[in-house]
CSV table of C-alpha atoms and ligand atoms in Angstrom, one decimal:
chain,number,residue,atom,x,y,z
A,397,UNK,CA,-40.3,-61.9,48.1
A,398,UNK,CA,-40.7,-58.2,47.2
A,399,UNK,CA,-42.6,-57.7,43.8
A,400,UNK,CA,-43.1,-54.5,42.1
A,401,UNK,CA,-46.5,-54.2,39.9
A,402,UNK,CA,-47.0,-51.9,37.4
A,403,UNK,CA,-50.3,-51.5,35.6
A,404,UNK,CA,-51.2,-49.3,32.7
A,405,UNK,CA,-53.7,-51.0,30.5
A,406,UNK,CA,-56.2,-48.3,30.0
A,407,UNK,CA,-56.5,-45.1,31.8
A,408,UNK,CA,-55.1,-46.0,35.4
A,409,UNK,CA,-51.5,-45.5,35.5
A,410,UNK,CA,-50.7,-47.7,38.0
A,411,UNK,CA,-47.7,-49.4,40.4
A,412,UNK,CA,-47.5,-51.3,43.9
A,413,UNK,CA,-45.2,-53.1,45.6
A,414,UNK,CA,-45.9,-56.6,47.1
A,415,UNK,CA,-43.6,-57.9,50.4
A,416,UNK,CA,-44.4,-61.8,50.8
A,417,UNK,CA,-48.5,-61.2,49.8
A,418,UNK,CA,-49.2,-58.0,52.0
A,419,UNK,CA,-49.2,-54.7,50.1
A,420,UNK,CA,-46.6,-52.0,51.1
A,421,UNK,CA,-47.9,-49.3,48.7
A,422,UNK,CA,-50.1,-48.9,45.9
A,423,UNK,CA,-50.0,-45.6,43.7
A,424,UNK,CA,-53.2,-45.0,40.9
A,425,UNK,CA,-53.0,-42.3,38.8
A,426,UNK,CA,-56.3,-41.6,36.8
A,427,UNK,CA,-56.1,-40.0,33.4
A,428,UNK,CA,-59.3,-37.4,34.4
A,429,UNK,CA,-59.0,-35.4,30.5
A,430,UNK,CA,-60.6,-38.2,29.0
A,431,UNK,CA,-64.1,-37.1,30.8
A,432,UNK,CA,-64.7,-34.2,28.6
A,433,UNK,CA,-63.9,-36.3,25.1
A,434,UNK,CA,-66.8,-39.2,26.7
A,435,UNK,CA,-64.3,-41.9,26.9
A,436,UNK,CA,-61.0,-43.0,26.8
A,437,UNK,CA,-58.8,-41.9,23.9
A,438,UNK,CA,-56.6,-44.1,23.6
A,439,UNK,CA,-53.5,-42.0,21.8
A,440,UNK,CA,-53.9,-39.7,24.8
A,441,UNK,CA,-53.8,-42.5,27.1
A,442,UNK,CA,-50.6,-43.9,26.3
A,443,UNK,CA,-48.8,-40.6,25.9
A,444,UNK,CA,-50.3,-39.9,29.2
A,445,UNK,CA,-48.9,-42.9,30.8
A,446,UNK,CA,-45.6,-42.4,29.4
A,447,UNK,CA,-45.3,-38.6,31.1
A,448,UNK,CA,-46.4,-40.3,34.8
A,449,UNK,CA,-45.0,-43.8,35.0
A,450,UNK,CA,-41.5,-43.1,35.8
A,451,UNK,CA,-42.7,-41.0,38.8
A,452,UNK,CA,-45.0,-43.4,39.6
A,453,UNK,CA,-43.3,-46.1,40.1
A,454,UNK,CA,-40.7,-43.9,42.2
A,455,UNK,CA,-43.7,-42.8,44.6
A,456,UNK,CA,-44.6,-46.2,44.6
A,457,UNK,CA,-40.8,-47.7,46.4
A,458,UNK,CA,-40.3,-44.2,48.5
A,459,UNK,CA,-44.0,-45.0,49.9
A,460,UNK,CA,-43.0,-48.5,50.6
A,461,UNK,CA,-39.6,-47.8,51.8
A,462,UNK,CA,-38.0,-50.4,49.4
A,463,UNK,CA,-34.6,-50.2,47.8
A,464,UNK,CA,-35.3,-51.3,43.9
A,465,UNK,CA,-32.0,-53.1,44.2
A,466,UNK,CA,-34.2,-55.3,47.3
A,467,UNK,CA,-37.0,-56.3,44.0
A,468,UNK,CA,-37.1,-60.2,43.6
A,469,UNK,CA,-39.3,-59.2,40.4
A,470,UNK,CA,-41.7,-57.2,38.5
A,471,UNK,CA,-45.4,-57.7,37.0
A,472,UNK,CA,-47.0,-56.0,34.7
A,473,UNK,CA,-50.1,-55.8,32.6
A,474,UNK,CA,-49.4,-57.0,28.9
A,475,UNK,CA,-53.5,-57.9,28.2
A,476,UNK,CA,-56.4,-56.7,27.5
A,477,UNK,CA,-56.0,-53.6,27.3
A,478,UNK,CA,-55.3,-50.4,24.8
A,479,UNK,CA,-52.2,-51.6,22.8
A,480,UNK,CA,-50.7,-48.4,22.9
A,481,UNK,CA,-51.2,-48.1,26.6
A,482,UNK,CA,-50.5,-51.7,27.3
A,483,UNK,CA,-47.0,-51.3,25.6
A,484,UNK,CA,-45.5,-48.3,28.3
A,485,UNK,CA,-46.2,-50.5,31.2
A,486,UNK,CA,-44.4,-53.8,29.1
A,487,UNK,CA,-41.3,-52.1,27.7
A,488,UNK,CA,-40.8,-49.9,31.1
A,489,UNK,CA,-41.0,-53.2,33.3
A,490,UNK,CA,-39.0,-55.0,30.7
A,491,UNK,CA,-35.9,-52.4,31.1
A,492,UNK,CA,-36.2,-52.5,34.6
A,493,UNK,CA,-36.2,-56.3,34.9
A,494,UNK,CA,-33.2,-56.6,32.4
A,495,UNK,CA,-31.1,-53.5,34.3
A,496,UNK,CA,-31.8,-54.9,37.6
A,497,UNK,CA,-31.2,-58.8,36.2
A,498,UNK,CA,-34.6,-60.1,37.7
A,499,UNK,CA,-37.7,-61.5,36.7
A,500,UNK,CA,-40.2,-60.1,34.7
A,501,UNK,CA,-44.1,-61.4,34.9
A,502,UNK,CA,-46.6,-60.8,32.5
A,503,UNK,CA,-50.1,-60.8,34.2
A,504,UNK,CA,-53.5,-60.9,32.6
A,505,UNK,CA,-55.5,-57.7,33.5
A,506,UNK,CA,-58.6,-60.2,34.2
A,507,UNK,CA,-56.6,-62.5,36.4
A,508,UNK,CA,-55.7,-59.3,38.3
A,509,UNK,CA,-59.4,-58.3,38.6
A,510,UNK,CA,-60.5,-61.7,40.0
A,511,UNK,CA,-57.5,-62.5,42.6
A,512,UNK,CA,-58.0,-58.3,43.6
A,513,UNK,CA,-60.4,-60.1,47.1
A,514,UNK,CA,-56.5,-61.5,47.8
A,515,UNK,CA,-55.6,-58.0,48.7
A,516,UNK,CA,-58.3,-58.0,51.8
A,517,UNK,CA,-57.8,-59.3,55.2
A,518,UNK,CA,-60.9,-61.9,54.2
A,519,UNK,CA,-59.9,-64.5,51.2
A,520,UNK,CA,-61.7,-66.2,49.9
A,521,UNK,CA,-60.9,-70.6,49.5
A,522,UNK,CA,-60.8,-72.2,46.8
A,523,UNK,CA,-63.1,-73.3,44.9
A,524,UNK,CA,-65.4,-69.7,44.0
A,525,UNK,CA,-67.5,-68.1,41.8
A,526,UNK,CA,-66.0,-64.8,40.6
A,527,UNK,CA,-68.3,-62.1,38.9
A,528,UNK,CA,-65.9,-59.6,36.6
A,529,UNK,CA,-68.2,-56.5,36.0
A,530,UNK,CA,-65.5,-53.9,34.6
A,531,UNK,CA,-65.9,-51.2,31.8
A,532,UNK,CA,-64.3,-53.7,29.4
A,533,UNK,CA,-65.4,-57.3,31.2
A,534,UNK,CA,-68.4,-59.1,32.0
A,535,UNK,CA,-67.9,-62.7,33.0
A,536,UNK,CA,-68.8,-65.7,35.6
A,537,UNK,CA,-65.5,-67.3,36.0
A,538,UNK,CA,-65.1,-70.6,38.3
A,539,UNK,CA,-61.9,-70.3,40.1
A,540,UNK,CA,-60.7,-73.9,41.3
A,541,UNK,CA,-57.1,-72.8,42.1
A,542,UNK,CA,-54.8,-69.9,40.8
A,543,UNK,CA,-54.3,-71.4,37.5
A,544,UNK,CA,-57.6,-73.3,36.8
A,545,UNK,CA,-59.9,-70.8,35.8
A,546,UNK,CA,-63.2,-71.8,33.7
A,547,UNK,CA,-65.3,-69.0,32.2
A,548,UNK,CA,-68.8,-69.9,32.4
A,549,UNK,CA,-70.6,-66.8,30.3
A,550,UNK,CA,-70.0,-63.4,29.6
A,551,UNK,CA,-71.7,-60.5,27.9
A,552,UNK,CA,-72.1,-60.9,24.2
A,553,UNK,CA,-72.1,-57.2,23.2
A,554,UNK,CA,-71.4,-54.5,25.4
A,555,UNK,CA,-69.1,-54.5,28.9
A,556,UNK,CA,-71.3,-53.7,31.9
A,557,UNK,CA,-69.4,-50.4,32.7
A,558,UNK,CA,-70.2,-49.7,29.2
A,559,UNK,CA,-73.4,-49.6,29.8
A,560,UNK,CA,-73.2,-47.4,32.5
A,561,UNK,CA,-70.7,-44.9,31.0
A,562,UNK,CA,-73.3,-45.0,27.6
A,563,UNK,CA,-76.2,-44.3,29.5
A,564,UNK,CA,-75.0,-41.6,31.7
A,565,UNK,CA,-73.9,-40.3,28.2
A,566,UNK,CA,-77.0,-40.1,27.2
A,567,UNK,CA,-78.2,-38.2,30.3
A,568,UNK,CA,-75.3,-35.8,29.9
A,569,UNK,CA,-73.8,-37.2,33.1
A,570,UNK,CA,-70.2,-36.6,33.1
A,571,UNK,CA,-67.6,-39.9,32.3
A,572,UNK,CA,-67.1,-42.1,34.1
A,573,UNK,CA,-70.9,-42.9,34.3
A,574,UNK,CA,-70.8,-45.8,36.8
A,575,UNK,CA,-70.0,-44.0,39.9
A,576,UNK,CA,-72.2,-40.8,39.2
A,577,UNK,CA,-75.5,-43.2,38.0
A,578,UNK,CA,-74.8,-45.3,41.5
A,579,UNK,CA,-74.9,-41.8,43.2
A,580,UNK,CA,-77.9,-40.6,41.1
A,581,UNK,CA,-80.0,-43.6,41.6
A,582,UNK,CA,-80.0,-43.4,45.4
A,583,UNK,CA,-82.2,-40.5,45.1
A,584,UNK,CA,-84.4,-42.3,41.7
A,585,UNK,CA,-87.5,-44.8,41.5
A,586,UNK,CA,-86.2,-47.8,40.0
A,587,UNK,CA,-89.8,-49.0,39.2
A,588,UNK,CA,-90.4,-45.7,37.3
A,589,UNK,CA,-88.9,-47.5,33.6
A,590,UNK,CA,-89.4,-50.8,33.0
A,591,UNK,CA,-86.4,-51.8,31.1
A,592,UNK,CA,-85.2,-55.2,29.5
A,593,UNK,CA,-83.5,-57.5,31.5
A,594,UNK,CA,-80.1,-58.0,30.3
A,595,UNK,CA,-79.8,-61.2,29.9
A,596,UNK,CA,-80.5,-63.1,26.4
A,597,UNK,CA,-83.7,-65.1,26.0
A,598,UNK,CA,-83.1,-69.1,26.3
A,599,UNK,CA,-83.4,-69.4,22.8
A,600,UNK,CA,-81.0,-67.6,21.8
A,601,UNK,CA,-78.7,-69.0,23.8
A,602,UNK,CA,-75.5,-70.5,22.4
A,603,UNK,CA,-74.6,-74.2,23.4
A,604,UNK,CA,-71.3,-74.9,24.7
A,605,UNK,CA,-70.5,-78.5,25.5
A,606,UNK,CA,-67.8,-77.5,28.3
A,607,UNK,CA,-71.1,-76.5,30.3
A,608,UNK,CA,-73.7,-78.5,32.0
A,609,UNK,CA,-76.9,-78.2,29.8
A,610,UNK,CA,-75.7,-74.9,27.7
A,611,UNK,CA,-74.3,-71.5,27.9
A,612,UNK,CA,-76.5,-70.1,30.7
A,613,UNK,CA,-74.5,-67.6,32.2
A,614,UNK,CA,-74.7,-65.1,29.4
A,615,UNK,CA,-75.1,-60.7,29.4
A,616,UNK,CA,-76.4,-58.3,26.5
A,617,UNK,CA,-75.7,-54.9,27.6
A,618,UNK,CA,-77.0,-53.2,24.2
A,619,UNK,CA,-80.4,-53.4,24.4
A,620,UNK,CA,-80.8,-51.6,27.8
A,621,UNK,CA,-78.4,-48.8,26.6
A,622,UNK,CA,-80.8,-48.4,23.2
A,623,UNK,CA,-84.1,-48.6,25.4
A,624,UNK,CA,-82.8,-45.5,28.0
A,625,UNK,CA,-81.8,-43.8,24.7
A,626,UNK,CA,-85.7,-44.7,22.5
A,627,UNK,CA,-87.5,-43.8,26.3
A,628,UNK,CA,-85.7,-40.7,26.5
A,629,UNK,CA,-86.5,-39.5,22.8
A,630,UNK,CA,-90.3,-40.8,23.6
A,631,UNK,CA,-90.8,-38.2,26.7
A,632,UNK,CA,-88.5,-35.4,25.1
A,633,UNK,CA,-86.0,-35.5,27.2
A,634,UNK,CA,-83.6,-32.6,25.5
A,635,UNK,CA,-86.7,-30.5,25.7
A,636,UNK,CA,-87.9,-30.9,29.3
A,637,UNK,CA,-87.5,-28.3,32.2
A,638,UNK,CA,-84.5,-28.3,34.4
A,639,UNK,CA,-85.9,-29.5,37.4
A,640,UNK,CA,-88.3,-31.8,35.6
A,641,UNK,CA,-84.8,-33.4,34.1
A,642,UNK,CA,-83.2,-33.8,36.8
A,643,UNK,CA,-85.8,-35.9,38.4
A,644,UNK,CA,-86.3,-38.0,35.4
A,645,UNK,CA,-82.5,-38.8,35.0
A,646,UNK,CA,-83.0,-39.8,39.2
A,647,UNK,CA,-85.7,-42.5,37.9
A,648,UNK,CA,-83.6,-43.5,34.8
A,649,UNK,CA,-80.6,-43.9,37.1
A,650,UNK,CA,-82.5,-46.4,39.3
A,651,UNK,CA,-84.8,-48.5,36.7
A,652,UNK,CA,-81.6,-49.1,34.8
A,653,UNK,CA,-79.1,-49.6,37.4
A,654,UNK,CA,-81.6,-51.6,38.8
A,655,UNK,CA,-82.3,-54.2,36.0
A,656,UNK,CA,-78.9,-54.5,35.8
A,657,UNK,CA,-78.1,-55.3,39.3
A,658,UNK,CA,-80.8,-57.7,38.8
A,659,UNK,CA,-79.1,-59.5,36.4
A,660,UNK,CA,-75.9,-59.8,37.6
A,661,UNK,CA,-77.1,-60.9,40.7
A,662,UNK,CA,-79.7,-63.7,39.1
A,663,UNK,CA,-76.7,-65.1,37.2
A,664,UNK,CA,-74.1,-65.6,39.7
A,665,UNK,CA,-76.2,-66.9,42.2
A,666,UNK,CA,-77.4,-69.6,39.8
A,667,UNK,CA,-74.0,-70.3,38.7
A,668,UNK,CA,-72.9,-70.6,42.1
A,669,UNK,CA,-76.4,-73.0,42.9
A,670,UNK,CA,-75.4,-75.0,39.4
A,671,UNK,CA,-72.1,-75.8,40.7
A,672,UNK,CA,-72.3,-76.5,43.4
A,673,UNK,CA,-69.9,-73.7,44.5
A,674,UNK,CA,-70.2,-71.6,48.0
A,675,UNK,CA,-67.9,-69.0,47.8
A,676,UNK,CA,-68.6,-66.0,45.2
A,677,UNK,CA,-66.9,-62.6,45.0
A,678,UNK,CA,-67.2,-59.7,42.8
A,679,UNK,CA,-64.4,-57.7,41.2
A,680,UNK,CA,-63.7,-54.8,38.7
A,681,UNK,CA,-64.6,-51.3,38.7
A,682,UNK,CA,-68.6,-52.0,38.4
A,683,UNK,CA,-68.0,-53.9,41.8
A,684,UNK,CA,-67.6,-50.1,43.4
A,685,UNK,CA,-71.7,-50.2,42.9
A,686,UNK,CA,-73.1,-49.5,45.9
A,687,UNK,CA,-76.6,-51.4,45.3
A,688,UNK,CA,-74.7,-54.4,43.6
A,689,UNK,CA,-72.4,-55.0,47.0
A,690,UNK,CA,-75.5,-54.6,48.3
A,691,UNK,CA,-78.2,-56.9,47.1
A,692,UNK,CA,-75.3,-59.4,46.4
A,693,UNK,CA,-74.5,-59.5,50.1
A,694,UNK,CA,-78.6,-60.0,50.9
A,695,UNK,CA,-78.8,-62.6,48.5
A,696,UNK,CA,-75.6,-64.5,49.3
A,697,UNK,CA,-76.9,-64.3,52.9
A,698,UNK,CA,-80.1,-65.5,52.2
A,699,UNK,CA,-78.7,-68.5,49.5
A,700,UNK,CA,-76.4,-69.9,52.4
A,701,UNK,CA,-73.3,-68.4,49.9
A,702,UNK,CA,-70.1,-66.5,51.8
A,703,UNK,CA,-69.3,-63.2,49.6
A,704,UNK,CA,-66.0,-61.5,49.0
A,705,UNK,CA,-65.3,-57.9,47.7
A,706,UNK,CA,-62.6,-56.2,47.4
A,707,UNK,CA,-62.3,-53.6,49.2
A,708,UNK,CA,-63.5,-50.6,47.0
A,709,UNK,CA,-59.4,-48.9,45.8
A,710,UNK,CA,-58.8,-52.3,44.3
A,711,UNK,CA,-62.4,-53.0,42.2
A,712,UNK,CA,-60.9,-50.1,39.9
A,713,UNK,CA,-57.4,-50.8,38.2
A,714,UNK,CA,-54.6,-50.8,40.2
A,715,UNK,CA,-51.3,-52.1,40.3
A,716,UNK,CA,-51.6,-54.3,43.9
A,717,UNK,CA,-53.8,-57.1,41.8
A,718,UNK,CA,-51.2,-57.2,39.4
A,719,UNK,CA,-48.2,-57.2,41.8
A,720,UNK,CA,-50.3,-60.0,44.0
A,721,UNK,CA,-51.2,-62.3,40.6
A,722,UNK,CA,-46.8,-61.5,40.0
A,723,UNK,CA,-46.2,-63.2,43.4
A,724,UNK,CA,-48.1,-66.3,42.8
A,725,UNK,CA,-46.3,-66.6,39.6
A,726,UNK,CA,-43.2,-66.4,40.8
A,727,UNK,CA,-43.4,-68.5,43.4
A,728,UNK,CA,-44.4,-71.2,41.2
A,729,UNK,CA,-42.1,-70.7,39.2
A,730,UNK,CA,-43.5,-68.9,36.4
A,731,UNK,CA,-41.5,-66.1,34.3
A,732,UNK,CA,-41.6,-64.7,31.0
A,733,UNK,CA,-38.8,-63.8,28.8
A,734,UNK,CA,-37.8,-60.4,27.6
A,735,UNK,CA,-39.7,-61.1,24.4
A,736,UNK,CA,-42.9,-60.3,26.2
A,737,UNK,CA,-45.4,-58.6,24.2
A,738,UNK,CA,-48.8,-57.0,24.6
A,739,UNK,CA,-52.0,-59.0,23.6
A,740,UNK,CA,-54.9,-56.1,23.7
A,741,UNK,CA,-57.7,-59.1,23.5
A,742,UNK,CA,-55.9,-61.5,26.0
A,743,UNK,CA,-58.5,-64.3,27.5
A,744,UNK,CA,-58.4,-66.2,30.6
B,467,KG4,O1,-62.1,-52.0,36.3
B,467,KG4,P1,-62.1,-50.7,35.7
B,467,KG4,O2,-61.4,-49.6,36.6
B,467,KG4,O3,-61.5,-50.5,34.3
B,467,KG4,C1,-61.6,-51.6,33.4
B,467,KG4,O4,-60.8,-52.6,33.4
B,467,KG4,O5,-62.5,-51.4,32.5
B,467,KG4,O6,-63.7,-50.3,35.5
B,467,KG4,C2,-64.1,-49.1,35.0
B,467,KG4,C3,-65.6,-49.1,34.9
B,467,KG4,C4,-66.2,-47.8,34.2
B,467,KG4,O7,-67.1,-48.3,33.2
B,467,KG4,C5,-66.9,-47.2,35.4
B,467,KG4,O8,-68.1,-46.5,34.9
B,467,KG4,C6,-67.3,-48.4,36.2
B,467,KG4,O9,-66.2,-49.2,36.2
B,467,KG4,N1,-67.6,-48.0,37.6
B,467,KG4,C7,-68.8,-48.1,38.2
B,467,KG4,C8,-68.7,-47.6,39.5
B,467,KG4,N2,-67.4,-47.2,39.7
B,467,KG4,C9,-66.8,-47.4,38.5
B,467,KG4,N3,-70.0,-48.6,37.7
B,467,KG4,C10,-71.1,-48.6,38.5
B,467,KG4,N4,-71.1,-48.1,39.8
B,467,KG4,C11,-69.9,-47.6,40.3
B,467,KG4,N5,-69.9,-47.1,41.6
B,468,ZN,ZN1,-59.9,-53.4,34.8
């Protein structure tokens, strides 16, 4: 079963194909211009995606040496995501699938994220913990097969990656923040700010009955990002020397990347304790942090738990996890029709 993936639900234009499971190619193509707007604009975005995914896709058959008359199918992205940038990859996949009579299979974006450890030579059984950590995501998900999927908590505010894009905003770091904060924090004190814990206090928790005892598993990404931004105004930070900044936004980098990890890692182990669950893996573009792989790994280790992370191309979007969630679709079976349409706030 050969299964071309296409992904373009934000700024990744994306497409891979799939042989039986086993990647042949995979083809990313980052949208850089948004870095000097700050973020994603999402009018850009799509017409962006619209200019690169017809030669995208054609990179992605000549690299895997596949005929597109030898696809059994194709998956794409149709939520979450920009609606704009959603709608490309949809209506491209959908004239492909009807020219080429096969087909089509609309994937979640999330469900990509969290079956992305499928794509290593390590996978992970069934049942496991899967920590989503992306710059729109932040959820504990239990996975008990491919198609039964609990959520467990997520952040009530702000996506993780937000967070880190926000504060490296603040620092005049360049977009996207995550990877130049993990790089900055290396060389930082992460005891030098003591900032909140991201995780709500207990009594503000919100009950949910499908949970043993409540809603435990819960982020809040906000009020990290507003205490970097009241320290920084408290020591002058627009006003400092040059040298004296850049060793300030070092120890900012690490005591915020470092409550964070804290947090992340506190919560899935405790999921993973509270159900009784011994596989966990982390996924989405925040799992590229080097100190979360990290003290994840030395806590899993020490907890008795097995790890699994993708390997680091397929933690940021990409077309393979959407192309391998496509191929256990299909061979169960499950299609959609040519109505398909994109859902920007699509849940698991
Ligand atoms: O999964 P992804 O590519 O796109 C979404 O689905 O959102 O994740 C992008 C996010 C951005 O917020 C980016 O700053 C963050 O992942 N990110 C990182 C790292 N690499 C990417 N965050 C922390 N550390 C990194 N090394
Ligand atoms: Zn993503």
């Amino acid at each position: 079963m050969i299964i071309l993936g296409i992904e373009t639900s934000c700024d990744e234009t994306s497409a891979a194909v799939l042989k039986d499971g086993e990647l042949l190619s995979s083809i990313v193509s980052t949208q850089y211009f948004h870095s000097k707007y700050g973020g994603v604009v999402p009018e850009l975005a799509s017409r962006a995606h619209q200019k690169m995914i017809v030669k995208i896709v054609d990179e992605a058959l000549i690299s895997a040496g596949v005929k597109k008359e030898e696809l059994s199918g194709i998956a794409v992205t149709y939520g979450p995501g920009l609606i704009g940038s959603l709608l490309v990859g949809v209506s491209f996949a959908k004239a492909m699938a009807f020219a080429l009579k096969i087909p089509l299979i609309g994937v979640n974006h999330i469900e990509g994220h969290i079956f992305s450890t499928f794509l290593s030579d390590e996978k992970p059984d069934f049942p496991f913990i899967s920590l989503v950590v992306s710059g729109g995501h932040t959820m504990l998900v239990l996975v008990e097969d491919f198609f039964k999927l609990k959520l467990l908590g997520q952040t009530r505010d702000d996506a993780v990656g937000e967070a880190f894009d926000k504060v490296a905003k603040l620092l005049g770091l360049g977009y996207p923040g995550g990877p130049i904060i993990d790089k900055l924090a290396r060389e930082g004190n992460p005891d030098f700010v003591k900032f909140p814990k991201p995780i709500p206090s207990s009594k503000n928790k919100i009950s949910n009955e499908d949970i043993p005892g409540e809603n435990k598993y819960e982020f809040s990404f906000s009020g990290i990002k507003t205490a970097v931004l009241y320290y920084l105004k408290k020591i002058n930070f627009q006003n400092l020397e040059e040298n004296e900044k850049i060793e300030i936004t070092k120890n900012v980098c690490a005591s915020f990347q470092r409550v964070v990890v804290d947090a992340l890692v506190e919560q899935t182990i405790q999921s993973a304790k509270d159900f009784n669950v011994k596989n966990i893996s982390i996924a989405g573009g925040v799992a590229a942090n080097s100190e979360l792989r990290k003290r994840m790994m030395e806590k899993a280790q020490s907890e008795g738990l097995k790890l699994y992370i993708p390997d680091l191309a397929y933690c940021t979007d990409n077309a393979g996890m959407i192309a391998f969630v496509g191929y256990i679709k299909l061979k169960n079976n499950i299609k959609s029709d040519l109505g398909l349409t994109p859902v920007p706030n699509l849940k698991i």
